[in-house]
Coordinates of C-alpha atoms and ligand atoms in Angstrom, one line a residue:
M1 CA -15.1 -38.0 -10.5
T2 CA -12.4 -38.6 -13.0
R3 CA -11.1 -35.7 -15.0
K4 CA -12.7 -36.9 -18.2
V5 CA -16.1 -37.3 -16.6
R6 CA -15.8 -33.8 -15.1
M7 CA -14.9 -32.4 -18.5
I8 CA -17.8 -34.0 -20.2
T9 CA -20.1 -32.9 -17.5
S10 CA -18.9 -29.3 -17.8
I11 CA -19.3 -29.4 -21.6
F12 CA -22.8 -30.7 -21.1
I13 CA -23.5 -27.9 -18.6
I14 CA -22.2 -25.3 -20.9
A15 CA -24.1 -26.7 -23.8
S16 CA -27.3 -26.8 -21.8
I17 CA -26.9 -23.3 -20.6
F18 CA -26.5 -22.2 -24.2
F19 CA -29.6 -24.1 -25.4
F20 CA -32.0 -23.8 -22.5
A21 CA -31.1 -21.2 -20.0
T22 CA -30.3 -18.4 -22.4
P23 CA -32.5 -16.5 -24.7
Y24 CA -35.9 -17.8 -25.4
H25 CA -35.8 -16.2 -28.7
L26 CA -33.1 -16.6 -31.2
Y27 CA -33.2 -14.4 -34.2
H28 CA -33.3 -16.1 -37.5
Y29 CA -32.8 -14.2 -40.7
D30 CA -35.1 -15.3 -43.5
F31 CA -32.7 -14.2 -46.2
I32 CA -29.3 -12.7 -46.6
S33 CA -29.3 -9.2 -47.9
T34 CA -26.7 -6.7 -48.8
I35 CA -27.5 -3.0 -49.0
N36 CA -27.8 -3.1 -52.8
D37 CA -30.6 -5.6 -53.1
V38 CA -34.0 -5.8 -51.7
P39 CA -34.5 -2.8 -49.4
K40 CA -36.7 -4.6 -46.9
I41 CA -35.5 -7.4 -44.8
T42 CA -37.7 -9.4 -42.5
I43 CA -36.1 -10.8 -39.4
T44 CA -38.1 -13.6 -37.9
I45 CA -37.6 -14.8 -34.4
S46 CA -37.8 -18.5 -34.5
S47 CA -37.4 -21.3 -32.0
K48 CA -36.3 -24.0 -34.4
H49 CA -34.2 -25.8 -31.9
I50 CA -35.9 -25.0 -28.7
K51 CA -38.8 -27.1 -27.6
N52 CA -42.0 -25.8 -26.0
F53 CA -41.4 -22.5 -27.5
A54 CA -43.7 -20.7 -29.9
V55 CA -42.7 -17.1 -30.4
H56 CA -42.7 -15.9 -34.0
E57 CA -42.4 -12.2 -34.2
N58 CA -41.0 -9.8 -36.7
I59 CA -38.5 -7.3 -35.5
S60 CA -36.9 -4.6 -37.4
S61 CA -33.3 -4.8 -36.3
P62 CA -30.9 -6.8 -34.2
V63 CA -31.2 -4.4 -31.3
S64 CA -33.9 -5.5 -29.0
P65 CA -37.3 -3.9 -29.3
M66 CA -37.8 -1.0 -27.0
N67 CA -40.6 -1.2 -24.5
S68 CA -42.7 1.9 -24.8
L69 CA -46.3 0.6 -24.8
L70 CA -48.1 2.9 -22.4
P71 CA -48.4 6.6 -22.9
D72 CA -46.7 7.5 -19.6
S73 CA -43.9 5.0 -19.9
I74 CA -40.4 5.7 -20.9
S75 CA -39.0 3.8 -23.8
S76 CA -36.5 1.3 -22.5
V77 CA -35.0 -2.1 -22.8
S78 CA -34.4 -4.4 -19.9
I79 CA -31.9 -7.2 -19.1
L80 CA -32.4 -9.8 -16.4
M81 CA -29.3 -9.9 -14.3
P82 CA -28.1 -12.4 -11.7
D83 CA -30.0 -12.4 -8.3
W84 CA -33.2 -11.2 -9.9
K85 CA -31.8 -7.8 -10.6
V86 CA -33.1 -6.0 -13.7
F87 CA -31.1 -3.4 -15.6
V88 CA -33.4 -1.0 -17.4
I89 CA -31.6 1.0 -20.2
V90 CA -33.5 4.1 -21.3
S91 CA -33.7 4.7 -25.0
P92 CA -31.3 7.3 -26.3
D93 CA -34.2 9.5 -27.4
Y94 CA -35.7 9.6 -23.9
T95 CA -32.6 9.9 -21.9
H96 CA -32.6 13.7 -21.9
L97 CA -36.1 13.6 -20.3
I98 CA -34.8 11.7 -17.3
S99 CA -34.6 14.0 -14.3
P100 CA -32.0 13.1 -11.6
H101 CA -34.5 14.5 -9.0
D102 CA -37.5 12.4 -9.8
P103 CA -38.1 9.0 -8.4
Y104 CA -38.8 6.3 -11.0
I105 CA -40.3 2.8 -10.7
C106 CA -40.4 -0.4 -12.7
E107 CA -43.8 -1.9 -13.2
F108 CA -43.9 -5.6 -13.9
E109 CA -46.3 -8.0 -15.5
T110 CA -48.3 -8.8 -12.3
G111 CA -48.7 -5.0 -11.7
E112 CA -46.2 -5.1 -8.9
V113 CA -43.7 -2.3 -8.9
S114 CA -40.2 -1.8 -7.5
P115 CA -38.1 1.3 -7.2
A116 CA -35.8 2.1 -10.1
I117 CA -32.4 3.1 -8.7
P118 CA -30.2 5.2 -10.9
A119 CA -27.1 3.3 -11.8
G120 CA -25.2 5.5 -14.1
E121 CA -25.1 6.4 -17.8
L122 CA -24.1 4.1 -20.6
Q123 CA -22.1 5.7 -23.4
F124 CA -22.2 5.8 -27.2
P125 CA -24.9 7.1 -27.3
V126 CA -25.6 8.3 -23.8
R127 CA -28.4 6.3 -22.1
S128 CA -29.6 6.4 -18.5
L129 CA -29.5 3.2 -16.7
F130 CA -31.7 2.1 -13.8
K131 CA -31.6 -1.0 -11.6
C132 CA -34.9 -2.7 -10.4
E133 CA -35.6 -5.8 -8.5
L134 CA -37.9 -8.4 -10.0
P135 CA -40.7 -8.8 -7.5
K136 CA -41.1 -12.3 -6.1
R137 CA -44.4 -13.0 -7.7
D138 CA -43.0 -12.2 -11.1
R139 CA -40.2 -14.7 -10.7
R140 CA -42.6 -17.5 -11.1
R141 CA -44.0 -16.3 -14.4
L142 CA -42.3 -17.4 -17.5
P143 CA -41.4 -15.8 -19.9
F144 CA -40.1 -12.8 -18.0
K145 CA -41.6 -9.7 -19.6
Q146 CA -39.8 -6.4 -19.7
P147 CA -41.0 -4.0 -17.0
I148 CA -42.3 -0.6 -17.8
L149 CA -40.3 2.3 -16.5
M150 CA -42.2 5.4 -15.3
K151 CA -42.0 8.3 -12.9
S152 CA -43.4 7.1 -9.6
S153 CA -45.7 10.2 -9.6
E154 CA -47.3 8.9 -12.7
N155 CA -48.2 5.6 -11.1
R156 CA -51.8 6.6 -10.5
N157 CA -53.8 3.8 -11.8
I158 CA -51.7 0.8 -12.4
T159 CA -52.5 -1.2 -15.5
P160 CA -50.5 -4.4 -15.6
T161 CA -47.8 -4.5 -18.2
P162 CA -49.5 -5.5 -21.5
A163 CA -49.0 -9.1 -22.5
T164 CA -47.4 -7.9 -25.7
S165 CA -44.5 -6.5 -23.8
P166 CA -41.3 -8.0 -25.1
E167 CA -39.3 -10.5 -23.1
M168 CA -36.4 -9.4 -21.0
L169 CA -33.0 -10.0 -22.4
R170 CA -30.7 -12.3 -20.6
W171 CA -27.4 -11.3 -19.2
T172 CA -26.0 -14.7 -20.1
F173 CA -26.3 -14.1 -23.8
L174 CA -25.8 -10.5 -24.8
V175 CA -23.8 -7.9 -26.6
Y176 CA -23.4 -5.4 -23.7
D177 CA -20.9 -2.7 -24.8
S178 CA -19.0 -1.5 -27.8
L179 CA -16.4 0.9 -28.9
T180 CA -15.6 2.2 -32.4
T181 CA -11.9 2.7 -33.3
D182 CA -10.4 4.3 -36.3
D183 CA -10.1 0.9 -37.9
D184 CA -12.8 -1.3 -36.5
I185 CA -15.4 -1.9 -33.9
V186 CA -15.0 -3.8 -30.6
L187 CA -17.9 -5.6 -29.2
F188 CA -18.2 -7.0 -25.6
V189 CA -20.3 -10.1 -25.6
K190 CA -21.4 -12.5 -22.9
G191 CA -22.2 -16.1 -23.6
L192 CA -20.0 -17.1 -26.6
N193 CA -16.5 -17.7 -25.2
N194 CA -16.1 -19.1 -21.8
R195 CA -13.9 -18.0 -18.9
Q196 CA -12.0 -21.3 -19.0
G197 CA -10.3 -20.0 -22.1
I198 CA -12.3 -21.8 -24.8
N199 CA -12.6 -19.3 -27.6
R200 CA -14.6 -19.9 -30.7
E201 CA -13.1 -19.1 -34.1
S202 CA -13.8 -15.6 -35.5
S203 CA -14.9 -17.2 -38.7
E204 CA -17.9 -18.6 -36.9
F205 CA -19.3 -15.1 -36.7
N206 CA -20.3 -12.0 -38.6
C207 CA -20.8 -8.6 -37.2
I208 CA -24.2 -7.4 -38.2
F209 CA -25.2 -3.7 -38.6
G210 CA -28.8 -2.8 -39.2
Y211 CA -31.4 -0.1 -38.7
G212 CA -35.1 0.5 -39.3
G213 CA -35.6 -2.8 -40.9
N214 CA -34.3 -1.6 -44.2
K215 CA -30.7 -2.5 -44.5
V216 CA -28.5 -5.0 -42.8
I217 CA -24.8 -5.1 -43.4
R218 CA -22.4 -7.8 -42.4
T219 CA -18.7 -7.5 -41.8
N220 CA -16.0 -10.1 -40.9
V221 CA -15.0 -10.7 -37.4
T222 CA -11.2 -10.4 -36.9
S223 CA -10.8 -11.6 -33.3
S224 CA -12.8 -13.7 -30.8
I225 CA -11.1 -13.9 -27.4
Q226 CA -12.8 -14.0 -24.0
E227 CA -15.7 -11.5 -24.2
V228 CA -14.0 -9.3 -26.7
F229 CA -14.9 -9.5 -30.5
R230 CA -13.5 -7.2 -33.1
C231 CA -15.0 -6.6 -36.6
N232 CA -14.4 -4.5 -39.6
R233 CA -16.4 -1.4 -39.9
P234 CA -19.0 -0.9 -42.7
D235 CA -18.3 1.6 -45.4
P236 CA -18.6 5.0 -43.6
S237 CA -21.0 6.4 -46.1
V238 CA -23.5 3.7 -45.6
F239 CA -25.1 4.7 -42.4
E240 CA -24.8 8.5 -42.6
G241 CA -26.6 10.2 -39.8
E242 CA -28.6 7.1 -38.6
R243 CA -28.5 5.4 -35.3
I244 CA -27.5 1.8 -36.1
S245 CA -27.8 -1.2 -34.0
V246 CA -24.9 -3.7 -34.0
S247 CA -24.6 -7.3 -32.9
L248 CA -22.9 -10.5 -33.7
E249 CA -24.4 -13.2 -35.8
I250 CA -23.5 -16.8 -35.2
I251 CA -23.4 -18.3 -38.7
L252 CA -23.9 -22.0 -38.2
P253 CA -25.9 -24.2 -38.0
V254 CA -28.6 -21.6 -38.7
P255 CA -27.9 -17.9 -38.5
V256 CA -28.6 -16.6 -35.0
V257 CA -28.2 -13.0 -33.9
V258 CA -27.0 -12.4 -30.3
P259 CA -29.4 -10.0 -28.6
S260 CA -27.7 -6.6 -28.2
V261 CA -28.1 -3.4 -26.4
V262 CA -25.4 -1.5 -28.3
Y263 CA -25.2 0.9 -31.2
Y264 CA -22.6 1.6 -33.8
T265 CA -21.2 5.0 -33.4
R266 CA -18.5 7.0 -35.0
P267 CA -15.0 6.7 -33.6
R268 CA -14.7 8.7 -30.4
K269 CA -13.4 12.2 -31.2
L270 CA -10.6 13.3 -28.9
E271 CA -11.6 16.2 -26.7
G272 CA -9.6 19.4 -26.3
N273 CA -6.4 18.6 -24.5
E274 CA -6.5 15.0 -25.5
K275 CA -5.6 16.0 -29.0
L276 CA -2.4 17.8 -28.3
E277 CA -0.1 15.0 -27.1
R278 CA -0.5 11.6 -25.7
A279 CA 0.1 11.4 -22.0
R280 CA 3.1 9.2 -21.2
V281 CA 1.5 7.4 -18.3
C282 CA -2.2 7.0 -17.4
A283 CA -4.0 4.8 -14.8
C284 CA -7.1 2.6 -15.3
T285 CA -9.2 0.7 -12.8
V286 CA -12.6 -0.6 -12.0
V287 CA -14.1 1.1 -8.9
Y288 CA -17.0 0.9 -6.5
N289 CA -17.6 3.4 -3.8
V290 CA -14.0 4.7 -3.6
G291 CA -14.9 8.4 -3.1
K292 CA -13.2 8.4 0.3
F293 CA -9.9 7.1 -1.1
L294 CA -9.7 8.7 -4.5
K295 CA -8.2 12.1 -3.7
E296 CA -5.2 10.6 -2.0
W297 CA -4.6 8.2 -4.9
V298 CA -5.0 10.8 -7.6
L299 CA -2.9 13.5 -5.9
Y300 CA -0.1 11.1 -5.1
H301 CA 0.1 9.5 -8.6
S302 CA -0.3 12.8 -10.4
K303 CA 2.7 14.1 -8.6
I304 CA 4.9 11.2 -9.7
G305 CA 3.8 11.6 -13.3
V306 CA 0.5 9.9 -14.0
E307 CA -1.4 12.3 -16.2
K308 CA -4.8 10.8 -16.7
F309 CA -7.1 8.5 -14.7
V310 CA -9.8 6.4 -16.2
L311 CA -12.3 4.9 -13.7
Y312 CA -14.7 2.2 -14.8
D313 CA -17.5 2.8 -12.3
N314 CA -19.5 -0.2 -11.2
A315 CA -22.6 1.8 -10.2
S316 CA -21.1 3.5 -7.1
D317 CA -23.6 5.1 -4.8
D318 CA -21.2 7.1 -2.6
D319 CA -19.9 10.6 -3.3
L320 CA -17.6 9.4 -6.1
N321 CA -19.0 11.8 -8.7
N322 CA -18.6 14.8 -6.4
V323 CA -15.0 13.8 -5.6
V324 CA -14.3 13.4 -9.3
D325 CA -15.9 16.8 -10.1
E326 CA -13.8 18.4 -7.5
L327 CA -10.6 16.8 -8.8
V328 CA -11.5 17.9 -12.4
R329 CA -12.1 21.5 -11.1
D330 CA -8.7 21.4 -9.6
G331 CA -7.2 20.5 -12.9
Y332 CA -6.8 16.8 -12.7
D333 CA -7.7 14.7 -15.7
V334 CA -10.1 12.1 -14.2
K335 CA -12.8 10.4 -16.3
T336 CA -15.4 7.9 -15.3
Y337 CA -17.0 5.3 -17.6
S338 CA -20.1 3.3 -16.4
W339 CA -19.1 -0.3 -16.2
V340 CA -21.9 -2.1 -14.4
W341 CA -21.5 -5.6 -15.8
P342 CA -20.9 -8.5 -13.4
K343 CA -17.5 -10.3 -13.5
T344 CA -16.2 -8.3 -16.4
Q345 CA -13.0 -6.9 -15.1
E346 CA -10.9 -8.4 -17.9
A347 CA -13.3 -7.0 -20.5
G348 CA -13.2 -3.6 -18.7
F349 CA -9.4 -3.6 -19.0
S350 CA -9.6 -4.5 -22.7
H351 CA -12.1 -1.6 -23.1
G352 CA -9.6 0.7 -21.3
A353 CA -6.8 -0.3 -23.6
I354 CA -8.7 0.8 -26.6
Y355 CA -10.6 3.7 -25.0
A356 CA -7.4 5.4 -23.9
K357 CA -5.1 4.3 -26.7
D358 CA -5.1 7.7 -28.5
S359 CA -4.5 9.7 -25.4
C360 CA -2.1 7.5 -23.4
S361 CA 1.2 5.7 -24.2
W362 CA 1.5 3.6 -21.1
M363 CA -1.4 2.4 -19.0
M364 CA -1.0 1.4 -15.4
Y365 CA -3.7 -1.1 -14.3
I366 CA -3.8 -0.7 -10.5
D367 CA -6.6 -0.3 -8.0
V368 CA -7.4 2.7 -5.8
D369 CA -6.0 0.9 -2.8
E370 CA -2.6 0.4 -4.5
F371 CA 0.2 2.9 -4.7
V372 CA 3.3 2.7 -6.9
Y373 CA 6.4 3.6 -5.2
S374 CA 10.2 3.3 -5.5
P375 CA 12.5 2.9 -2.5
L376 CA 14.9 4.9 -4.6
W377 CA 12.8 8.0 -4.0
S378 CA 13.2 8.0 -0.3
K379 CA 15.8 10.7 -0.2
L380 CA 13.9 13.2 -2.5
S381 CA 12.5 16.2 -0.7
R382 CA 9.8 16.7 -3.3
P383 CA 8.1 14.7 -6.0
S384 CA 8.5 15.2 -9.7
K385 CA 6.3 14.4 -12.6
S386 CA 9.2 12.7 -14.3
L387 CA 9.7 10.1 -11.5
L388 CA 7.5 7.3 -12.9
P389 CA 7.9 8.1 -16.6
S390 CA 11.7 7.9 -16.3
M391 CA 11.5 4.4 -15.0
L392 CA 9.6 3.2 -18.1
P393 CA 11.5 2.0 -21.1
N394 CA 11.7 4.3 -24.1
P395 CA 10.2 2.9 -27.3
K396 CA 13.1 1.8 -29.4
N397 CA 13.4 2.6 -33.1
V398 CA 12.4 0.2 -35.7
Q399 CA 15.9 -0.9 -36.5
D400 CA 16.3 -2.5 -33.1
S401 CA 13.3 -4.6 -33.4
S402 CA 14.1 -5.7 -36.9
L403 CA 17.4 -7.1 -35.5
G404 CA 15.3 -9.5 -33.6
K405 CA 15.4 -7.8 -30.2
R406 CA 12.1 -7.6 -28.6
Q407 CA 11.1 -4.3 -27.0
I408 CA 9.7 -4.1 -23.5
G409 CA 5.9 -3.6 -23.9
E410 CA 4.8 -4.3 -20.3
I411 CA 6.5 -4.1 -16.9
T412 CA 5.2 -6.0 -13.9
I413 CA 5.5 -4.8 -10.3
S414 CA 5.3 -6.9 -7.2
C415 CA 2.7 -6.0 -4.5
Y416 CA 3.3 -5.7 -0.8
E417 CA 0.1 -6.5 1.1
F418 CA -0.5 -4.2 4.1
G419 CA -2.6 -5.3 7.1
P420 CA -4.8 -3.2 9.4
S421 CA -1.7 -2.0 11.2
N422 CA -3.7 -1.7 14.5
K423 CA -6.2 0.7 13.0
K424 CA -9.8 0.4 14.2
S425 CA -11.3 2.8 11.7
H426 CA -10.4 4.5 8.4
P427 CA -7.3 6.7 9.0
I428 CA -8.3 10.3 8.3
M429 CA -4.9 11.2 7.1
G430 CA -5.2 8.6 4.4
V431 CA -4.1 5.0 3.8
T432 CA -0.5 5.8 3.1
Q433 CA -0.3 7.4 6.6
G434 CA -2.5 4.9 8.4
Y435 CA -1.2 1.6 7.3
N436 CA 2.5 0.7 7.8
C437 CA 2.6 -3.0 8.7
R438 CA 2.6 -5.6 6.0
R439 CA 3.2 -9.2 5.2
K440 CA 6.8 -10.0 4.5
V441 CA 6.7 -11.6 1.0
E442 CA 5.3 -9.9 -2.0
N443 CA 2.2 -11.3 -3.6
R444 CA 0.8 -11.0 -7.1
H445 CA 1.8 -8.5 -9.7
K446 CA 0.3 -5.5 -11.4
S447 CA 1.4 -4.2 -14.7
I448 CA 2.1 -1.0 -16.7
V449 CA 1.4 -1.7 -20.4
L450 CA 2.5 0.1 -23.5
L451 CA -0.9 0.4 -25.2
D452 CA 0.7 0.2 -28.7
A453 CA 2.1 -3.2 -27.7
V454 CA -1.2 -4.8 -26.7
D455 CA -2.2 -7.7 -29.0
H456 CA -5.1 -7.1 -31.4
S457 CA -7.2 -9.7 -29.3
L458 CA -7.0 -7.4 -26.2
R459 CA -6.6 -10.6 -24.2
N460 CA -5.6 -10.1 -20.6
V461 CA -5.4 -12.5 -17.7
I462 CA -5.1 -11.4 -14.1
H463 CA -3.9 -7.9 -14.8
H464 CA -1.5 -8.8 -17.6
F465 CA -2.0 -8.2 -21.3
I466 CA -0.8 -10.5 -24.1
L467 CA 1.5 -8.5 -26.3
K468 CA 2.0 -8.3 -30.0
Q469 CA 4.9 -10.0 -31.6
G470 CA 8.1 -8.1 -31.1
Y471 CA 7.3 -7.1 -27.5
R472 CA 8.1 -8.7 -24.2
M473 CA 7.3 -8.3 -20.6
K474 CA 9.8 -7.3 -17.9
K475 CA 9.6 -7.9 -14.2
V476 CA 10.8 -5.0 -12.1
N477 CA 13.1 -5.6 -9.1
V478 CA 11.5 -4.8 -5.8
R479 CA 14.5 -2.6 -5.0
D480 CA 13.4 -0.4 -7.9
M481 CA 9.7 -0.4 -7.7
V482 CA 6.9 -1.9 -5.6
L483 CA 3.2 -1.5 -5.2
N484 CA 1.9 -0.9 -1.7
H485 CA -1.4 -2.6 -1.6
Y486 CA -3.6 -1.5 1.3
K487 CA -5.5 -4.7 1.1
F488 CA -6.5 -5.6 4.7
Q489 CA -7.8 -2.3 6.0
A490 CA -9.5 -1.5 9.3
W491 CA -12.4 -3.8 9.8
S492 CA -15.0 -1.1 9.1
E493 CA -13.6 -0.8 5.6
F494 CA -12.6 -4.4 4.9
K495 CA -16.1 -5.7 5.8
A496 CA -17.7 -4.1 2.8
K497 CA -15.1 -5.5 0.5
F498 CA -15.3 -9.0 2.0
R499 CA -19.1 -9.2 1.5
R500 CA -18.8 -8.0 -2.0
R501 CA -15.9 -10.1 -3.0
V502 CA -17.2 -13.3 -1.6
S503 CA -20.6 -12.7 -3.1
T504 CA -18.9 -12.8 -6.5
Y505 CA -17.7 -16.3 -6.0
V506 CA -20.2 -18.0 -3.9
V507 CA -24.0 -17.5 -3.9
D508 CA -24.3 -17.3 -0.2
W509 CA -21.2 -16.0 1.5
T510 CA -21.7 -18.2 4.5
K511 CA -21.5 -21.3 2.4
E512 CA -18.2 -23.1 2.5
L513 CA -17.4 -23.2 -1.2
N514 CA -13.9 -22.8 -2.5
P515 CA -12.4 -22.6 1.0
R516 CA -8.8 -22.6 -0.4
S517 CA -9.5 -20.0 -3.2
N518 CA -6.8 -17.4 -3.6
D519 CA -9.5 -14.8 -3.5
R520 CA -10.3 -15.6 0.1
T521 CA -8.6 -14.0 3.0
P522 CA -6.4 -16.4 5.0
G523 CA -7.7 -16.8 8.5
L524 CA -11.1 -15.5 7.8
G525 CA -14.2 -17.6 8.1
F526 CA -17.2 -17.5 6.0
S527 CA -19.1 -14.7 7.6
A528 CA -18.4 -11.0 7.8
V529 CA -17.8 -11.2 11.6
E530 CA -14.6 -9.4 12.7
P531 CA -12.0 -11.9 13.9
K532 CA -10.8 -11.1 17.4
D533 CA -7.2 -10.2 16.4
W534 CA -8.1 -8.4 13.1
P535 CA -6.2 -5.2 13.9
S536 CA -2.9 -7.0 14.4
K537 CA -3.3 -9.4 11.5
F538 CA -1.0 -9.6 8.4
C539 CA 1.6 -7.6 10.3
E540 CA 5.0 -9.2 9.8
V541 CA 7.2 -6.2 9.0
Y542 CA 6.8 -2.5 9.7
D543 CA 7.4 -0.6 6.4
N544 CA 7.4 3.2 6.7
G545 CA 8.8 3.8 3.3
L546 CA 5.8 5.3 1.6
K547 CA 4.5 6.8 4.9
D548 CA 7.6 8.9 5.5
L549 CA 7.8 9.8 1.8
T550 CA 4.2 11.0 1.5
R551 CA 4.4 12.9 4.8
R552 CA 7.4 14.8 3.5
W553 CA 5.9 15.4 0.1
F554 CA 2.2 16.0 1.0
G555 CA 2.2 17.0 4.7
L556 CA 1.2 20.5 5.7
K557 CA 2.7 21.7 9.0
S558 CA 0.5 23.7 11.3
P559 CA 1.9 27.1 12.5
N560 CA 3.1 25.5 15.7
Q561 CA 5.1 22.9 13.7
I562 CA 3.7 20.1 15.8
H563 CA 0.7 18.9 14.0
Y564 CA 0.4 18.3 10.4
R565 CA -2.2 17.3 7.9
M566 CA -2.1 15.8 4.4
V567 CA -3.1 17.9 1.3
W568 CA -5.8 15.4 0.5
Q569 CA -7.5 15.6 3.9
K570 CA -10.9 17.3 4.0
Ligands
NAG601 C1 -43.8 -11.4 -40.3 O1 -43.6 -10.9 -41.5 C2 -44.0 -11.7 -42.6 C3 -43.6 -11.0 -43.9 O2 -43.7 -9.6 -43.9 C4 -45.6 -11.8 -42.5 O3 -46.0 -12.7 -43.5 C5 -45.9 -12.5 -41.2 O4 -47.3 -12.5 -41.0 C6 -45.3 -11.6 -40.0 N1 -45.4 -12.3 -38.8 C7 -45.9 -11.7 -37.7 C8 -46.0 -12.6 -36.4 O5 -46.2 -10.6 -37.6
NAG602 C1 -14.4 -12.1 -45.0 O1 -14.2 -13.5 -44.7 C2 -14.4 -14.4 -45.9 C3 -14.3 -15.8 -45.4 O2 -13.3 -16.0 -44.4 C4 -13.4 -14.0 -46.9 O3 -13.5 -14.8 -48.1 C5 -13.5 -12.6 -47.3 O4 -12.5 -12.2 -48.2 C6 -13.5 -11.7 -46.1 N1 -13.8 -10.3 -46.5 C7 -13.1 -9.3 -46.1 C8 -13.6 -7.9 -46.6 O5 -12.1 -9.3 -45.5
NAG603 C1 -20.0 -4.9 -9.9 O1 -20.6 -5.2 -8.7 C2 -21.4 -6.4 -8.6 C3 -22.0 -6.4 -7.2 O2 -22.9 -5.4 -7.0 C4 -20.5 -7.5 -8.8 O3 -21.2 -8.7 -8.8 C5 -19.8 -7.4 -10.2 O4 -18.9 -8.4 -10.4 C6 -19.0 -6.1 -10.2 N1 -18.4 -5.9 -11.5 C7 -17.2 -5.5 -11.7 C8 -16.7 -5.4 -13.1 O5 -16.4 -5.3 -10.8

């Protein structure tokens, strides 16, 4: 295929996804209203440009109708996710009734049920989230109706989901998260801009705030990049004390409101110690089942000066929450934020840049298997909380930048990739003790970003943020700072990652798609079968730098001075 043909094909595919695969209902406003005129606005769902489609319903607000049709059911809204997964978001008014000890189920249109697995809590306002699987029989029935969520003990006499149940929202076209700042509101939206970097103009959209069918307010969109949209806030007095849905409206050719599961809330109030002073350095990452690794990572980085940790939790089902609770009890500042959305790492980072802006100056975007380290520290007998902060540039005063000098707003650090180092299982003393053999050359970079320097668009690409005018990026020399990335761990650990990672890029991880992708592991096939020489793979140089250092800083000697254990060991 020539390039041109390919381009046209992909445009066609994108266009067809937009018109056919995504929502069956597009919301069409009958008339424009501001809060001063007619108090009642009717929103009609219309299907003007979709064939074979005849739904005309009145809804009261851009937020999707809650499904609460049966007496025993819990008011909720459901999204059809990839692989026939269904996310069920409990209404904010019902969330306090959800008991962590009760089993819940989803009941679908055919009367079939599937277990509802707790998958975290969405914020602003707090809402419980469950994951269900769409039963096979229901996959053949279009349109896909929202399931009914109920306690499994109340599942006595199943009455099939009423036909009037609303349709499920589609993950491919959805406002899925939001964050209110002092100045504006940030919306996270799937289905408008694409991953290839084609961003629509912000003038093509409005933000639309509405509640109870009475008032709808529109504000201008100030940025439209990747999945992140920013809009002006409505006048604060307008929605006093109400819960307000918010979404994006595509203005042309006919106004269409993107289905939304988010609400407009007041700017987040800083809690207790957050108010006092911004931390100089924080860390932010997306996690899944990292309970086993977290303590070592948090203890190490705290001792070199990272003050707060923000974890975007992708529905972990290990002991993550217990480990976090324990760390918090011990005085560490660790927060988790539910981030369950597929392939949204960039959006998660953008979210973190706003979420933590008032409490952190610099944000380090590194994963839980990555450790920042300076070879210059190798002689120190103990760590100090000024080690990392002292290596970051000090914000200069305004005069300097007006002279045309750009300040450093982001530093990038090279990663060394460690191999299994002949380990057959997870090293109980921790990854920094267990893995000491790596590939010779550094690969990729991670960054530490001055949050005030991040561009209004919040755009970021492979762990780097685009900076405002007046700021620049600086690469740090590997003699000054590196990142030890414990990437290829003992097979028992790596296996889980492999399966998960590949499943993000190929439907079936045994299919040979994208064989040369950077995200694949060199030398690995297409199945999660341990290669014979796995333990000795990726071992080109022994590197005991961080191992010796952490042993000196965090090792506890036994009375006989022979054995030692690490402070993070159980
Ligand atoms: C929608 O609302 C309009 C105006 O209130 C009404 O005339 C129409 O019958 C309603 N349609 C449906 C399907 O309820
Ligand atoms: C919103 O955008 C329109 C069109 O771009 C512009 O005329 C108007 O002044 C903007 N309103 C505000 C409040 O910025
Ligand atoms: C969360 O996990 C799912 C697999 O369960 C994956 O498809 C998705 O991309 C992950 N999301 C993020 C933000 O890591």
